[in-house]
mmCIF file of C-alpha atoms in Angstrom:
data_model
loop_
_atom_site.group_PDB
_atom_site.id
_atom_site.type_symbol
_atom_site.label_atom_id
_atom_site.label_comp_id
_atom_site.label_asym_id
_atom_site.label_seq_id
_atom_site.Cartn_x
_atom_site.Cartn_y
_atom_site.Cartn_z
ATOM 1 C CA MET A 11 -184.919 110.353 29.620
ATOM 2 C CA LYS A 12 -184.545 113.505 31.525
ATOM 3 C CA TRP A 13 -180.445 114.628 32.570
ATOM 4 C CA LYS A 14 -180.942 113.455 36.263
ATOM 5 C CA ASP A 15 -181.639 110.648 35.086
ATOM 6 C CA CYS A 16 -178.572 110.031 33.137
ATOM 7 C CA LEU A 17 -175.767 111.316 35.460
ATOM 8 C CA PRO A 18 -173.761 108.768 37.627
ATOM 9 C CA LYS A 19 -174.405 108.669 41.144
ATOM 10 C CA PRO A 20 -171.186 108.890 43.142
ATOM 11 C CA LYS A 21 -170.480 107.316 46.682
ATOM 12 C CA VAL A 22 -170.413 110.139 49.451
ATOM 13 C CA GLY A 23 -166.931 111.936 48.729
ATOM 14 C CA GLU A 24 -166.216 110.168 45.412
ATOM 15 C CA ARG A 25 -166.438 112.566 42.296
ATOM 16 C CA MET A 26 -169.286 112.692 39.657
ATOM 17 C CA ASN A 27 -167.744 111.254 36.407
ATOM 18 C CA PRO A 28 -170.435 112.057 33.658
ATOM 19 C CA SER A 29 -169.293 110.592 29.937
ATOM 20 C CA ARG A 30 -169.014 113.541 26.869
ATOM 21 C CA GLU A 31 -172.493 111.586 26.141
ATOM 22 C CA GLN A 32 -174.134 112.660 29.216
ATOM 23 C CA ILE A 33 -172.819 115.882 29.600
ATOM 24 C CA ARG A 34 -173.790 116.687 25.817
ATOM 25 C CA PHE A 35 -177.612 115.530 27.059
ATOM 26 C CA MET A 36 -177.157 117.974 29.946
ATOM 27 C CA GLU A 37 -176.101 120.614 27.676
ATOM 28 C CA ARG A 38 -179.402 120.316 24.864
ATOM 29 C CA GLU A 39 -181.307 119.888 27.847
ATOM 30 C CA ASN A 40 -180.404 123.181 29.244
ATOM 31 C CA LYS A 41 -181.557 124.561 25.970
ATOM 32 C CA GLU A 42 -185.027 123.683 26.863
ATOM 33 C CA PHE A 43 -185.401 125.981 29.770
ATOM 34 C CA PRO A 44 -185.500 130.279 29.649
ATOM 35 C CA VAL A 45 -182.002 131.819 29.957
ATOM 36 C CA ASN A 46 -183.732 134.347 32.845
ATOM 37 C CA ARG A 47 -186.863 133.042 34.152
ATOM 38 C CA LEU A 48 -187.731 129.781 36.852
ATOM 39 C CA VAL A 49 -189.366 127.032 35.438
ATOM 40 C CA GLU A 50 -191.202 124.344 37.767
ATOM 41 C CA ILE A 51 -190.349 121.217 37.425
ATOM 42 C CA PRO A 52 -193.033 118.427 38.590
ATOM 43 C CA PRO A 53 -192.800 116.325 40.734
ATOM 44 C CA GLU A 54 -192.877 113.197 38.922
ATOM 45 C CA GLU A 55 -189.128 114.708 37.054
ATOM 46 C CA TRP A 56 -187.773 114.830 40.059
ATOM 47 C CA PRO A 57 -185.660 111.822 40.770
ATOM 48 C CA ILE A 58 -187.003 109.040 42.614
ATOM 49 C CA VAL A 59 -185.193 109.052 45.848
ATOM 50 C CA SER A 60 -185.879 112.793 47.006
ATOM 51 C CA PRO A 61 -185.567 113.898 50.327
ATOM 52 C CA ALA A 62 -188.807 114.353 52.179
ATOM 53 C CA ASN A 63 -188.468 118.189 52.656
ATOM 54 C CA LEU A 64 -188.017 119.315 49.522
ATOM 55 C CA ILE A 65 -191.090 121.194 48.226
ATOM 56 C CA ARG A 66 -189.828 122.941 44.726
ATOM 57 C CA VAL A 67 -187.702 122.292 41.698
ATOM 58 C CA MET A 68 -186.950 125.052 39.342
ATOM 59 C CA ARG A 69 -184.726 125.462 36.484
ATOM 60 C CA SER A 70 -183.313 128.027 34.030
ATOM 61 C CA PHE A 71 -180.784 127.729 31.092
ATOM 62 C CA ASP A 72 -177.885 128.500 33.787
ATOM 63 C CA PHE A 73 -179.151 127.513 37.106
ATOM 64 C CA MET A 74 -181.263 124.746 38.994
ATOM 65 C CA VAL A 75 -183.229 125.881 42.559
ATOM 66 C CA GLN A 76 -184.262 123.153 45.120
ATOM 67 C CA ILE A 77 -186.749 124.350 47.943
ATOM 68 C CA TYR A 78 -186.643 122.865 51.127
ATOM 69 C CA ALA A 79 -189.036 123.008 54.170
ATOM 70 C CA GLU A 80 -186.957 123.254 57.073
ATOM 71 C CA PRO A 81 -188.318 123.715 60.936
ATOM 72 C CA ASN A 82 -189.882 126.891 62.332
ATOM 73 C CA GLU A 83 -191.224 128.038 58.680
ATOM 74 C CA VAL A 84 -187.768 128.147 57.029
ATOM 75 C CA LEU A 85 -187.505 127.484 53.670
ATOM 76 C CA ARG A 86 -184.071 126.087 52.239
ATOM 77 C CA LEU A 87 -182.629 127.066 48.712
ATOM 78 C CA SER A 88 -179.817 124.646 47.207
ATOM 79 C CA ILE A 89 -178.798 126.567 44.140
ATOM 80 C CA ASN A 90 -176.321 125.108 41.674
ATOM 81 C CA ARG A 91 -175.269 126.129 38.434
ATOM 82 C CA CYS A 92 -176.742 123.570 35.101
ATOM 83 C CA ALA A 93 -172.678 123.083 33.925
ATOM 84 C CA PHE A 94 -170.362 120.351 35.004
ATOM 85 C CA ASP A 95 -166.717 120.706 35.236
ATOM 86 C CA ARG A 96 -165.117 117.729 34.355
ATOM 87 C CA LYS A 97 -161.838 118.985 35.746
ATOM 88 C CA SER A 98 -162.987 119.575 38.945
ATOM 89 C CA GLY A 99 -165.732 116.464 38.964
ATOM 90 C CA ARG A 100 -168.381 119.157 40.213
ATOM 91 C CA TRP A 101 -170.941 121.701 39.213
ATOM 92 C CA VAL A 102 -169.667 124.711 37.473
ATOM 93 C CA ASP A 103 -168.367 127.015 40.335
ATOM 94 C CA GLY A 104 -169.134 131.389 40.545
ATOM 95 C CA ILE A 105 -172.727 131.498 41.694
ATOM 96 C CA THR A 106 -172.212 135.675 42.560
ATOM 97 C CA TRP A 107 -174.201 137.307 45.236
ATOM 98 C CA ASP A 108 -176.308 139.052 42.372
ATOM 99 C CA ASP A 109 -177.090 136.033 41.212
ATOM 100 C CA LEU A 110 -178.385 134.714 44.419
ATOM 101 C CA GLN A 111 -180.217 137.696 44.856
ATOM 102 C CA HIS A 112 -182.041 137.331 41.473
ATOM 103 C CA LEU A 113 -182.730 133.885 41.620
ATOM 104 C CA LYS A 114 -184.104 134.448 45.373
ATOM 105 C CA THR A 115 -186.578 136.877 43.579
ATOM 106 C CA LEU A 116 -187.288 134.674 40.277
ATOM 107 C CA ALA A 117 -188.036 131.823 42.928
ATOM 108 C CA GLY A 118 -191.080 134.015 44.526
ATOM 109 C CA TYR A 119 -188.898 135.300 47.847
ATOM 110 C CA GLY A 120 -187.605 138.853 46.585
ATOM 111 C CA ASP A 121 -189.446 140.562 49.089
ATOM 112 C CA GLN A 122 -188.500 137.736 52.209
ATOM 113 C CA THR A 123 -184.793 138.492 54.066
ATOM 114 C CA ALA A 124 -182.665 135.454 53.005
ATOM 115 C CA TYR A 125 -179.122 133.892 55.290
ATOM 116 C CA GLU A 126 -176.459 132.564 53.526
ATOM 117 C CA LEU A 127 -174.202 130.785 56.774
ATOM 118 C CA TYR A 128 -170.368 130.015 56.861
ATOM 119 C CA PRO A 129 -170.031 127.346 59.719
ATOM 120 C CA PRO A 130 -167.428 126.777 62.004
ATOM 121 C CA ASP A 131 -164.207 125.348 60.353
ATOM 122 C CA GLY A 132 -165.557 121.283 61.869
ATOM 123 C CA ASP A 133 -168.815 121.710 60.754
ATOM 124 C CA MET A 134 -167.915 122.585 56.928
ATOM 125 C CA VAL A 135 -169.345 120.432 54.187
ATOM 126 C CA ASN A 136 -168.574 121.270 50.669
ATOM 127 C CA ALA A 137 -169.048 118.205 48.619
ATOM 128 C CA ALA A 138 -170.510 120.212 45.624
ATOM 129 C CA ASN A 139 -170.489 123.783 43.962
ATOM 130 C CA ILE A 140 -173.840 124.440 45.645
ATOM 131 C CA ARG A 141 -174.721 127.351 47.204
ATOM 132 C CA HIS A 142 -177.524 127.211 50.403
ATOM 133 C CA ILE A 143 -179.878 130.395 51.465
ATOM 134 C CA TRP A 144 -182.558 130.109 54.460
ATOM 135 C CA ILE A 145 -185.403 132.091 53.819
ATOM 136 C CA MET A 146 -186.182 133.581 57.095
ATOM 137 C CA PRO A 147 -189.848 134.299 58.619
ATOM 138 C CA ASN A 148 -188.982 137.721 59.886
ATOM 139 C CA SER A 149 -185.902 140.154 59.549
ATOM 140 C CA PRO A 150 -183.345 140.351 62.204
ATOM 141 C CA GLU A 151 -183.301 144.329 63.432
ATOM 142 C CA TYR A 152 -179.718 144.387 62.848
ATOM 143 C CA MET A 153 -180.247 144.128 59.072
ATOM 144 C CA TRP A 154 -179.174 147.266 56.966
ATOM 145 C CA ARG A 155 -182.362 149.112 55.112
ATOM 146 C CA ARG A 156 -181.980 151.288 52.441
ATOM 147 C CA ALA A 157 -183.006 154.474 53.709
ATOM 148 C CA LEU A 158 -186.274 156.204 52.483
#
């Protein structure tokens, strides 16, 4: 059994409420992964019901990176910590800009531009402590660049 199989499946809007045993199981499984490297998770270990556009899942001791194919040659990296905060009923928060940049590189996209979006208030969805970055096929003209 993998941790994804032992966590409860809350309904939309409900908190996850894993048992102490489930959290300990997840913590033990985390120790099987390296700290500073992402390991590809084979599709047969993904949840049985996965979005059709999910193309890769990668893990480290601290993070899970799910990669989705979006329209127009865009990839979405959805990143969360592999630790659960019982008090909030969510994944542990606090993924920094440096974490995102490093994980983008570890996932193989270090030479590509990524965006993080901040939607209008009316379109905001914050159901879990998961950060999303979109890998774009081209860099925008207005992007800052290091002077050579």
